[in-house]
mmCIF file of C-alpha atoms and ligand atoms in Angstrom:
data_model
loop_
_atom_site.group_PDB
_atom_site.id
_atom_site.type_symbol
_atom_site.label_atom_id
_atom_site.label_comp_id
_atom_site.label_asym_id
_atom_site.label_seq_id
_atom_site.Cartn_x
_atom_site.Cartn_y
_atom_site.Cartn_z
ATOM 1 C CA UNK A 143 0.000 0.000 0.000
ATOM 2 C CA UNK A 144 1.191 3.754 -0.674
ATOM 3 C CA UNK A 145 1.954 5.362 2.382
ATOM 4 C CA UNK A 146 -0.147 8.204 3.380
ATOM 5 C CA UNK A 147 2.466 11.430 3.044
ATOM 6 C CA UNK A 148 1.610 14.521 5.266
ATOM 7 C CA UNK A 149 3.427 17.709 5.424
ATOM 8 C CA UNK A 150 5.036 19.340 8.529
ATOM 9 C CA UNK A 151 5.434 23.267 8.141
ATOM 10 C CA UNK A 152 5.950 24.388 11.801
ATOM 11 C CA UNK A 153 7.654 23.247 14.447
ATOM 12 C CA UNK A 154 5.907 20.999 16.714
ATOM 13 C CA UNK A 155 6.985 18.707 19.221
ATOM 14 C CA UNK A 156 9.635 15.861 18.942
ATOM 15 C CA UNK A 157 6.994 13.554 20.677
ATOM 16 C CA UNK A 158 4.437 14.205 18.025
ATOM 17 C CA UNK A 159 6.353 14.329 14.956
ATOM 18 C CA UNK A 160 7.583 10.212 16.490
ATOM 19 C CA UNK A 161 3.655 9.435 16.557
ATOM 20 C CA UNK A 162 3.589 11.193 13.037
ATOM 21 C CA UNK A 163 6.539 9.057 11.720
ATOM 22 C CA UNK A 164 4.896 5.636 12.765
ATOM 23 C CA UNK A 165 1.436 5.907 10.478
ATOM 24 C CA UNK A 166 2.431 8.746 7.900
ATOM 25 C CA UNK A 167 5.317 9.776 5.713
ATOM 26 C CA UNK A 168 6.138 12.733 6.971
ATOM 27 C CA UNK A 169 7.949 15.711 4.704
ATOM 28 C CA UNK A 170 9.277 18.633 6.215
ATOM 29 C CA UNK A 171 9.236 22.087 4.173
ATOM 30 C CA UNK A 172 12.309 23.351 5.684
ATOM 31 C CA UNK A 173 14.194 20.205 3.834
ATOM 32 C CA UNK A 174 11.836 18.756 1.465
ATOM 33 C CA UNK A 175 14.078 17.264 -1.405
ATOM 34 C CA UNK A 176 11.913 15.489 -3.209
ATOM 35 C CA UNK A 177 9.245 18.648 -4.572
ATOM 36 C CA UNK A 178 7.293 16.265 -6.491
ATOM 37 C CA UNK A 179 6.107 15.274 -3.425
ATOM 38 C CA UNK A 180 4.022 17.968 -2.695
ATOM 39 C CA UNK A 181 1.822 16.466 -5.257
ATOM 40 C CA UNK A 182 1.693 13.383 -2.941
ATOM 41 C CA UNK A 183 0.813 15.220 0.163
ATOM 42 C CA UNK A 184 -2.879 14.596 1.881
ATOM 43 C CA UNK A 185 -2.623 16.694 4.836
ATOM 44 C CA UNK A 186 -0.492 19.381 6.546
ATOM 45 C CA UNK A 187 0.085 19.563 10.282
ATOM 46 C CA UNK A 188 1.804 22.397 12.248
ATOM 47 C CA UNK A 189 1.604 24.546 15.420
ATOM 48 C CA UNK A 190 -0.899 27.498 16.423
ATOM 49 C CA UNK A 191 1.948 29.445 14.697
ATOM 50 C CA UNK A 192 1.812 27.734 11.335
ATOM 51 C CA UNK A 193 1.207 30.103 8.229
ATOM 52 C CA UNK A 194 -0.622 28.405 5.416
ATOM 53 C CA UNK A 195 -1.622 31.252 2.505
ATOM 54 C CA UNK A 196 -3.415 30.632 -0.526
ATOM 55 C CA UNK A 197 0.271 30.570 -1.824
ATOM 56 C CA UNK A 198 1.428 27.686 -0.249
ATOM 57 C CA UNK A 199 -1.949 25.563 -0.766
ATOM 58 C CA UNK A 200 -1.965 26.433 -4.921
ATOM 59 C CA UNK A 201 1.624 24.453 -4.327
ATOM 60 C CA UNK A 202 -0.358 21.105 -2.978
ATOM 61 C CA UNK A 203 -3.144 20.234 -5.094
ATOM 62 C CA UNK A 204 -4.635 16.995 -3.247
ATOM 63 C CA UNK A 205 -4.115 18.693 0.288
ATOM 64 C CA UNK A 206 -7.864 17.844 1.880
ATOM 65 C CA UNK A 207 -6.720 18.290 5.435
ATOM 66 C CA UNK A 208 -4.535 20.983 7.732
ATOM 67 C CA UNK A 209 -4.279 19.815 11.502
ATOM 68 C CA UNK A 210 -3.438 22.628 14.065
ATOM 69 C CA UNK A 211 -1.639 21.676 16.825
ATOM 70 C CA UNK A 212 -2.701 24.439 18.792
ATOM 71 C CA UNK A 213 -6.689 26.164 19.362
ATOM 72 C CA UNK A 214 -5.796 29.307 17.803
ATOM 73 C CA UNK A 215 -5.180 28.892 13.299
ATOM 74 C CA UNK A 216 -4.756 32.703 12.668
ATOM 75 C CA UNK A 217 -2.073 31.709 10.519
ATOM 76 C CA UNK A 218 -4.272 29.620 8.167
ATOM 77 C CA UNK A 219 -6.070 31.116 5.578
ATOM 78 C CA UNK A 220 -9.636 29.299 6.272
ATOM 79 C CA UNK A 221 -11.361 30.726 3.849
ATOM 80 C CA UNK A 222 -8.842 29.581 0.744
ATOM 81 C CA UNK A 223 -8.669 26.257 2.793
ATOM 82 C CA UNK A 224 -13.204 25.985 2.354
ATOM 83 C CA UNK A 225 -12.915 27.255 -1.172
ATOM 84 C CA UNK A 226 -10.683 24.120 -2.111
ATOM 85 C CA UNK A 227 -12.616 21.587 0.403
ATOM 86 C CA UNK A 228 -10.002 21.422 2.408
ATOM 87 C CA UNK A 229 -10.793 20.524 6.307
ATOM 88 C CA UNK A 230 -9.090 22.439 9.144
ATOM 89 C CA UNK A 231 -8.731 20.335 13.031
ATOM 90 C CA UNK A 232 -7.338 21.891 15.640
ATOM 91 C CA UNK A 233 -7.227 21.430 19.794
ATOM 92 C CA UNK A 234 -9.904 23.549 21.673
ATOM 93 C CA UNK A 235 -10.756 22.605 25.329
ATOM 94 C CA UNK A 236 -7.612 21.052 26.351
ATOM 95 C CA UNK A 237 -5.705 23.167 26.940
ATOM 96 C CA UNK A 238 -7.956 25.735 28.745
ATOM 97 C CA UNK A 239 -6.782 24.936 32.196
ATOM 98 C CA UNK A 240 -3.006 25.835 31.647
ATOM 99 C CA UNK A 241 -4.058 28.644 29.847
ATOM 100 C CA UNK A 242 -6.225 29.790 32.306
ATOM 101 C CA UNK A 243 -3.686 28.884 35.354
ATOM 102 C CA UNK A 244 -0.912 30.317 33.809
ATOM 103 C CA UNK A 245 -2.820 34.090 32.855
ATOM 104 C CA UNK A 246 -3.131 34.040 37.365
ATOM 105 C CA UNK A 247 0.149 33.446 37.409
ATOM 106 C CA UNK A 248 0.916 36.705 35.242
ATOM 107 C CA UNK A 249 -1.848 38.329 37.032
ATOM 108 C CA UNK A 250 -0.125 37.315 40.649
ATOM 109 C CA UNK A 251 3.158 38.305 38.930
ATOM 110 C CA UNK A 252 2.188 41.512 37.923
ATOM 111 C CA UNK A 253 0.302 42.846 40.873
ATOM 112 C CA UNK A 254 2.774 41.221 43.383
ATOM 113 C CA UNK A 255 6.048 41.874 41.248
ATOM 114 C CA UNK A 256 6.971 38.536 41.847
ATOM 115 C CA UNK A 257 9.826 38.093 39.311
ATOM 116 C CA UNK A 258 11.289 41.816 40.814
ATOM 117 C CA UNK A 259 10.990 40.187 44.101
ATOM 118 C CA UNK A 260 13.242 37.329 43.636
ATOM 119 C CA UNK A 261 15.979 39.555 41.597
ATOM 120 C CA UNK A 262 15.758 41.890 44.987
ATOM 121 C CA UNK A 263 16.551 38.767 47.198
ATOM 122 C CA UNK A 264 19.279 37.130 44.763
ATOM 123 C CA UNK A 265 20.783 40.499 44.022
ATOM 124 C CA UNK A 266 21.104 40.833 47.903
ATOM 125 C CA UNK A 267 19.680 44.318 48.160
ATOM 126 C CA UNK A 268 17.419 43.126 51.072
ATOM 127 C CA UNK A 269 19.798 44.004 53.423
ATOM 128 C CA UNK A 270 19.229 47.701 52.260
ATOM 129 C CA UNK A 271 15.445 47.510 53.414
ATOM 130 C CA UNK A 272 12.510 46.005 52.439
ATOM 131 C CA UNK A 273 10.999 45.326 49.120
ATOM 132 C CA UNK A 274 8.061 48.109 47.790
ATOM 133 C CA UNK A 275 4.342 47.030 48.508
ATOM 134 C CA UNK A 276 2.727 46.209 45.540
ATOM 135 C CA UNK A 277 -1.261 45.979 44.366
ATOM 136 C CA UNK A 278 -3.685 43.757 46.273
ATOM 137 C CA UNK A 279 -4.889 41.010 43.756
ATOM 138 C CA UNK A 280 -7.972 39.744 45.653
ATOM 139 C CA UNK A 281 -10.834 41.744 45.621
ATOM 140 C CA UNK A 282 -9.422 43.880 42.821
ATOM 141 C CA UNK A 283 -12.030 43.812 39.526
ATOM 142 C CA UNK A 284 -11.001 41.988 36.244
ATOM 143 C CA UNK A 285 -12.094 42.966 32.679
ATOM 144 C CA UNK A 286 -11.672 39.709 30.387
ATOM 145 C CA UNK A 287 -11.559 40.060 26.711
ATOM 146 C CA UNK A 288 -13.007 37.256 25.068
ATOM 147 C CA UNK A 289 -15.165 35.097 27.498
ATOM 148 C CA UNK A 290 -15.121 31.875 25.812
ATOM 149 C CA UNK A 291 -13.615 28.306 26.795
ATOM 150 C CA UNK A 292 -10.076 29.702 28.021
ATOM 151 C CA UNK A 293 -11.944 32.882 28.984
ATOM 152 C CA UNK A 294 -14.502 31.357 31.524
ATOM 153 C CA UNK A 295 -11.764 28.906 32.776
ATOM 154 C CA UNK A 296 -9.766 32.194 33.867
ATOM 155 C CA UNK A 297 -13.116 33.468 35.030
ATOM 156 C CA UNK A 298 -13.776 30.461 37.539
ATOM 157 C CA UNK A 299 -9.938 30.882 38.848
ATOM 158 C CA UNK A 300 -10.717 34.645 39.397
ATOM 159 C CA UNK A 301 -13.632 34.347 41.319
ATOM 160 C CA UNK A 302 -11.673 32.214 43.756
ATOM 161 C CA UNK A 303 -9.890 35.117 44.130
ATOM 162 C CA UNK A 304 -13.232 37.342 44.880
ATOM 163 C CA UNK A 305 -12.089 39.485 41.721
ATOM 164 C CA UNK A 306 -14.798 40.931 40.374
ATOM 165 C CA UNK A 307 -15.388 40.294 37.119
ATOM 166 C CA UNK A 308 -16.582 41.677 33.619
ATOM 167 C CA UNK A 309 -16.289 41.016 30.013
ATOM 168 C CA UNK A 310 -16.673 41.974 26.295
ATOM 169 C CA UNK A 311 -17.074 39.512 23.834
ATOM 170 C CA UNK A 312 -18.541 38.986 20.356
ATOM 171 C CA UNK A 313 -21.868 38.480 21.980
ATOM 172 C CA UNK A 314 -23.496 38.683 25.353
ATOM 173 C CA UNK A 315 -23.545 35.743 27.972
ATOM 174 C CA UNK A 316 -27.248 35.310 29.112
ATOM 175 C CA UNK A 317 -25.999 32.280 30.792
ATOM 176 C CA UNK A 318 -23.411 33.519 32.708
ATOM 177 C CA UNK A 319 -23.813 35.904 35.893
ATOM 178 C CA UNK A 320 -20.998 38.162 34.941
ATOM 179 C CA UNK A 321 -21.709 42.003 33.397
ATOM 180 C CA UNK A 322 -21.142 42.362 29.747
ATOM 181 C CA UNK A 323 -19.240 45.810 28.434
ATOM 182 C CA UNK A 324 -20.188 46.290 24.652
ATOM 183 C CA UNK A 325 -16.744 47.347 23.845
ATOM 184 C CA UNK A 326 -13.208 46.479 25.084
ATOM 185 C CA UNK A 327 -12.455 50.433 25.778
ATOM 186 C CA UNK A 328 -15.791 50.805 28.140
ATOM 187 C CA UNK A 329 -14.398 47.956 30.048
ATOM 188 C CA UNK A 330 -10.962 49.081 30.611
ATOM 189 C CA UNK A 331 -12.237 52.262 31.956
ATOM 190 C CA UNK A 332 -13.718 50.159 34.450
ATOM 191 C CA UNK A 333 -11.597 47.471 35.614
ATOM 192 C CA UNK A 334 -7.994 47.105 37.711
ATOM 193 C CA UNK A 335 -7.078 44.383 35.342
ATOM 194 C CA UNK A 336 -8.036 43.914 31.634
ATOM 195 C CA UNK A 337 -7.140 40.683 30.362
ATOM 196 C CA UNK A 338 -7.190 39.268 26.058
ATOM 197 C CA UNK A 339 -8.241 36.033 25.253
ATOM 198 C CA UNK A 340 -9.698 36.178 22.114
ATOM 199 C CA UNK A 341 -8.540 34.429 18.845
ATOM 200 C CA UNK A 342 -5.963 36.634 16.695
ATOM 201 C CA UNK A 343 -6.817 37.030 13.312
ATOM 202 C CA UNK A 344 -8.244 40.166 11.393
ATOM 203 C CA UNK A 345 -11.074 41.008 13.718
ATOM 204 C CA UNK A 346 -9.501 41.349 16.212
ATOM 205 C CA UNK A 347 -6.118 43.197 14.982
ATOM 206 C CA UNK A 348 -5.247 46.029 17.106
ATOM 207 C CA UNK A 349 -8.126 45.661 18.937
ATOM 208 C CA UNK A 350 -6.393 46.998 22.336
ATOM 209 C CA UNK A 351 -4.955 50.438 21.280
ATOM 210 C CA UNK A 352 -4.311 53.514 22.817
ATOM 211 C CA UNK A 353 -7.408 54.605 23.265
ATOM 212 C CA UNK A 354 -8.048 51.298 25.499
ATOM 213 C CA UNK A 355 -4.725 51.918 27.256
ATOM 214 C CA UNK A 356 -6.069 55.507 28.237
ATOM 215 C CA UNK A 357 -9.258 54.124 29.391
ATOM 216 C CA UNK A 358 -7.736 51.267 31.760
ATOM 217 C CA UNK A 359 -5.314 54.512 33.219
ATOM 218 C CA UNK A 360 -2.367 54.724 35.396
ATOM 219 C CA UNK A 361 -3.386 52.205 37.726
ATOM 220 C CA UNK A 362 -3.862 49.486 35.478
ATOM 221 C CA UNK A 363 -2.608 46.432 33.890
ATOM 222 C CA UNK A 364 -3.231 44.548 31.135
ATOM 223 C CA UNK A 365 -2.301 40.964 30.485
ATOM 224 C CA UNK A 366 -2.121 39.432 27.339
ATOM 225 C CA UNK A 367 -2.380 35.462 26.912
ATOM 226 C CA UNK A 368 -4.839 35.600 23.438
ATOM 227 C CA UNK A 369 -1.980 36.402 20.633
ATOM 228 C CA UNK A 370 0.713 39.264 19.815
ATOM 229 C CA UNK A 371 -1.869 41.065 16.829
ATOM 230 C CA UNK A 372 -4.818 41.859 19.320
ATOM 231 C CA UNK A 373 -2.294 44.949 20.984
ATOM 232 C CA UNK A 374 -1.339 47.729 18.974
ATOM 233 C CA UNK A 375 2.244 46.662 20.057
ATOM 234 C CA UNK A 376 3.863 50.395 19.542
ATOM 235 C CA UNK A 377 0.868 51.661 21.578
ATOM 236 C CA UNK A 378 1.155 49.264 24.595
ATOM 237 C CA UNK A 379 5.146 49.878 24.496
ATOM 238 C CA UNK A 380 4.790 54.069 24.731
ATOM 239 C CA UNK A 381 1.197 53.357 27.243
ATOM 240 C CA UNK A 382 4.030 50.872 29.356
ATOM 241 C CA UNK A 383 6.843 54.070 29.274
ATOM 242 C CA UNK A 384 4.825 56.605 29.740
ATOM 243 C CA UNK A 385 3.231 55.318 32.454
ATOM 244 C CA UNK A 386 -0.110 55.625 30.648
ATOM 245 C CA UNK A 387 -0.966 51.911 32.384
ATOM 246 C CA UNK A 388 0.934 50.662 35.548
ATOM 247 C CA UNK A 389 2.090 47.329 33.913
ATOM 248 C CA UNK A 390 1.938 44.253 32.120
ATOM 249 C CA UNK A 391 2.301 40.350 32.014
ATOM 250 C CA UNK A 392 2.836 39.134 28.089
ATOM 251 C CA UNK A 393 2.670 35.580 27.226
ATOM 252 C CA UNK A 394 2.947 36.506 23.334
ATOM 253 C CA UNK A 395 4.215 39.309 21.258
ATOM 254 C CA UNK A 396 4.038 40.438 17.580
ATOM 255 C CA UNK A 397 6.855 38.417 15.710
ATOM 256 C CA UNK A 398 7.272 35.995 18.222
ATOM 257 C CA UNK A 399 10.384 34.808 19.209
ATOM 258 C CA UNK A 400 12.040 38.290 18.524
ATOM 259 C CA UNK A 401 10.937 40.243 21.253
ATOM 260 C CA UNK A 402 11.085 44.111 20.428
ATOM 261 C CA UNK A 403 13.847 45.357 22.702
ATOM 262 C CA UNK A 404 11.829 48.519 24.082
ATOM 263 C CA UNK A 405 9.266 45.467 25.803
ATOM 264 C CA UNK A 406 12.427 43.662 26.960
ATOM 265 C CA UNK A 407 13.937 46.652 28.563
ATOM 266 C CA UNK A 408 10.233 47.654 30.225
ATOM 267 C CA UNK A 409 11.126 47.383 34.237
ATOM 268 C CA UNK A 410 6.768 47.397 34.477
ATOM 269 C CA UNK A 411 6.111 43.842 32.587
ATOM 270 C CA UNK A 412 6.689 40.230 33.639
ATOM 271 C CA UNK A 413 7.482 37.965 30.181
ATOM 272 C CA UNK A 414 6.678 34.781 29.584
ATOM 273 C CA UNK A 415 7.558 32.851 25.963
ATOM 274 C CA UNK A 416 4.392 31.942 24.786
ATOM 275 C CA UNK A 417 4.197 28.937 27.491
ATOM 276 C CA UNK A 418 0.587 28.557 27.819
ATOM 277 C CA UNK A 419 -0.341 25.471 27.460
ATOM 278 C CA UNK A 420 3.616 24.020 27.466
ATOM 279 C CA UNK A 421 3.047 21.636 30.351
ATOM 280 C CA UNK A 422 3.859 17.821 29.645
ATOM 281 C CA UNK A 423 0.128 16.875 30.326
ATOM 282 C CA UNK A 424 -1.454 19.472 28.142
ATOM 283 C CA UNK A 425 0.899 19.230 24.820
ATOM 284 C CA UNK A 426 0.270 15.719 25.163
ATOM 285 C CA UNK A 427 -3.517 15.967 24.901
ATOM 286 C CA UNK A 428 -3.149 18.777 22.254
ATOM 287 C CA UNK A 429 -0.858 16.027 20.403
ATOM 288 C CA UNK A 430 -3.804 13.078 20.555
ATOM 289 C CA UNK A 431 -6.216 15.553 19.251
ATOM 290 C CA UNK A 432 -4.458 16.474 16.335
ATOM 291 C CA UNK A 433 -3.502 13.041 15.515
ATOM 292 C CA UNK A 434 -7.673 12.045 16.484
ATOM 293 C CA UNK A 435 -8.595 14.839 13.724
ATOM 294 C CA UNK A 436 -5.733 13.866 11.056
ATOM 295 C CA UNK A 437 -6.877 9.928 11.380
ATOM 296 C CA UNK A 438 -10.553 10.198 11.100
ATOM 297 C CA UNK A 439 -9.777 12.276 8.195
ATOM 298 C CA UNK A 440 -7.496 9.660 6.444
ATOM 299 C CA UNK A 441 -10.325 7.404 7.645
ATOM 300 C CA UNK A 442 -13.502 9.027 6.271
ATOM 301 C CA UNK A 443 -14.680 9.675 9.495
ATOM 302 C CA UNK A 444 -16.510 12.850 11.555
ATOM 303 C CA UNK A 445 -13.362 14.825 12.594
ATOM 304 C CA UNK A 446 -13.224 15.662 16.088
ATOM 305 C CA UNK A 447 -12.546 19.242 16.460
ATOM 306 C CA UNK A 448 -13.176 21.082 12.944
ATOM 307 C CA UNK A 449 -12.439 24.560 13.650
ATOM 308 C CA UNK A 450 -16.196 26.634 13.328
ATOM 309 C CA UNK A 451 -15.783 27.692 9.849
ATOM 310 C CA UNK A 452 -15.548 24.818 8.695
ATOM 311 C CA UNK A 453 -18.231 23.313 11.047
ATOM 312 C CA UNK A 454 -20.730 26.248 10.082
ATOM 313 C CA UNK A 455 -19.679 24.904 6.500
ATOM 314 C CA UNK A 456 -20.453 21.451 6.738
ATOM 315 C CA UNK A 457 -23.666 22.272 8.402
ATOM 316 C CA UNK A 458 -22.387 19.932 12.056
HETATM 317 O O1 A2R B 1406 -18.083 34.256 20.107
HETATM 318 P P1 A2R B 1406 -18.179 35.119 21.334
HETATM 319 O O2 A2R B 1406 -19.202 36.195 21.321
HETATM 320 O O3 A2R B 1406 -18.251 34.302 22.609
HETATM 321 O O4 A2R B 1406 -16.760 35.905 21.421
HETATM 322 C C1 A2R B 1406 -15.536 35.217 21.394
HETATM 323 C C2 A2R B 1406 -14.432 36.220 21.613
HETATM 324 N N1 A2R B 1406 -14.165 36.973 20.387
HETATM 325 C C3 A2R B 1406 -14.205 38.309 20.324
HETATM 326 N N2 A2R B 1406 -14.458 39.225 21.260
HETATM 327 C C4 A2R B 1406 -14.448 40.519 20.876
HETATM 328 N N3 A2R B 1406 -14.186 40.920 19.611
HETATM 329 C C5 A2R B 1406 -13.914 40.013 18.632
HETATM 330 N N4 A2R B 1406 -13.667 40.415 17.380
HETATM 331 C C6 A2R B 1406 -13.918 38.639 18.975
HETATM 332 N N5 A2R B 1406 -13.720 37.485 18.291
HETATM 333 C C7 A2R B 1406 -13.867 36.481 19.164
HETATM 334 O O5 A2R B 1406 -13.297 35.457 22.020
HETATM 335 C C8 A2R B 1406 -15.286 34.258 22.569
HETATM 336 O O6 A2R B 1406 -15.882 34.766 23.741
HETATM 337 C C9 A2R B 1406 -13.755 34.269 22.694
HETATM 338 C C10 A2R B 1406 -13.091 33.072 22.051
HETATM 339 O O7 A2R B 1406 -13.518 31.931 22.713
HETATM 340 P P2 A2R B 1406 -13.312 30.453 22.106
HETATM 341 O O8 A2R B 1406 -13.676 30.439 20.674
HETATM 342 O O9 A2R B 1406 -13.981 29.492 23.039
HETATM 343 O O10 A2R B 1406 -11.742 30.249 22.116
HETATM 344 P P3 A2R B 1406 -10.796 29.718 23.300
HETATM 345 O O11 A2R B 1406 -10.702 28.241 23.245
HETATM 346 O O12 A2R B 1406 -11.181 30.360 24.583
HETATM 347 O O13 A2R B 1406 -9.394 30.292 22.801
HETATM 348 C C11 A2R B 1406 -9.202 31.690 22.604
HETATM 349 C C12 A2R B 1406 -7.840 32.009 22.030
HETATM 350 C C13 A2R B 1406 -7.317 31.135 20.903
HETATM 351 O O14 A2R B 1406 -7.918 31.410 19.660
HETATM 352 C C14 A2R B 1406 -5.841 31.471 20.891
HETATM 353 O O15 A2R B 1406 -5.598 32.624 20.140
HETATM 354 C C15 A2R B 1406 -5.571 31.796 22.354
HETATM 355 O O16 A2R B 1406 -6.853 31.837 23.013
HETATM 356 O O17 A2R B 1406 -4.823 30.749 22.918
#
């Protein structure tokens, strides 16, 4: 039988490309060397970083199927992908709960200057006098962007906290008991703590700007664990110098992994590298899914976890 030959063109993790290797032949577009191949190719598979264009799918003509390792596929053009039938999987739900723990850890970080804290003790300047206080967490009122899976997750977490929250979304929650702001800019003015968790992608592009930054004011803080193009980055950078907001805690950037120095020389932010959902347990699930959706689509079966457009296409 001819084996089934799929297309890598992201990174994605050493475990997963193994599980990859044992049912597929897998091609990698940093070193394919055989280019009639991408004639052969089914199916692509990459991470939530993987750019597909309608440039790169005119290149594979019997591509049916692109699995995301990852729930966010801003990089894939979905639309180009429908117009040729082409299928797109990728791995909601699983992940929610390290997303979710890991946006209180930047909150705790940010409010409690955590990572400051432990550069104070190691650089020994303790003996000099105490460390600043720093903003009281609970109690304090939290303004989530995008209340969806990963957004109620970091909802639940928050009200253990007795943080008082509010959101903005596409839509309003009539099922949920917390109050809706039509627009991210009426929320900021309103909250300690404005957090994005919305997909990236045109819609949302720039989405938090200045005039957001101004609303949330010197007091506040914005944490970012959705994806680098839902900031006007240039804004957030002069709103973080100028004081405009008290601070941040980024999981992901524009151009991810080269930081923009200005954000790396910010005393006011705590950085993470787009670590999310990188815990051994979660990756692990997010790898199962994405081999779940690439195998019931070599199979002829109902794919798992279509992302919506192509859900809201098939009519399921
Ligand atoms: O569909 P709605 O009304 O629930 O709104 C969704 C919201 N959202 C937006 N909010 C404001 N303006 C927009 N243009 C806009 N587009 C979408 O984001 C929903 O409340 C939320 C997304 O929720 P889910 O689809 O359940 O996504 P999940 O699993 O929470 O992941 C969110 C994102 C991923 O796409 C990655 O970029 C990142 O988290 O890891």
């Amino acid at each position: 039988m001819e084996p089934i030959e799929i297309l890598k063109v992201s990174n994605i993790p050493t475990f997963l490309v193994d599980d990859l290797n044992k049912s597929y032949l897998m091609h990698d577009h940093h070193h394919i060397n055989d280019p009639d191949a991408l004639k052969r190719v089914v199916a692509l598979v990459g991470g939530g970083d993987a750019k597909v264009d309608r440039g790169l799918l005119s290149l594979l003509p019997n591509v049916k199927m692109i699995s995301i390792f990852g729930v966010g596929y801003d990089g894939v053009d979905v639309q180009a992908a429908i117009e040729k039938g082409i299928s797109v999987g990728h791995t909601p739900g699983v992940l929610n709960d390290d997303v979710a723990d890991l946006a209180m850890g930047l909150l705790l970080s940010v409010a409690r200057q955590i990572p400051r804290a432990d550069q104070f003790v190691r650089a020994g300047d303790w003996v000099d006098g105490p460390f600043n206080l720093t903003k009281k967490l609970t109690g304090s009122s939290l303004g989530i962007v995008g209340l969806g899976r990963i957004g109620q997750a970091i909802a639940k977490r928050a009200s253990a906290f007795d943080m008082k929250i509010s959101y903005t979304a596409r839509t309003q929650k009539s099922d949920l008991p917390y109050p809706y702001f039509p627009s991210v800019k009426a929320l900021a003015a309103e909250v300690d703590f404005l957090l994005a968790i919305t997909p990236g992608g045109d819609s949302t592009r720039g989405m938090i700007n200045q005039e957001v930054f101004e609303a949330l004011g010197p007091k506040g803080y914005f944490i970012n664990v959705a994806r680098g193009s839902v900031v006007d980055q240039p804004a957030m950078i002069k709103a973080l110098q100028n004081k405009v907001i008290a601070g941040a805690g980024l999981d992901v950037y524009l151009d991810e992994p080269r930081i923009a120095p200005e954000i790396r020389h910010l005393p006011n932010v705590v950085l993470t590298p787009h670590i999310a959902s990188g815990t051994f347990e979660t990756r692990r699930a997010m790898a199962d899914l994405a081999l779940a959706n690439l195998a019931a689509f070599i199979a002829g079966t109902k794919i798992p976890a279509l992302v919506p457009e192509c859900q809201a296409v098939l009519g399921s």
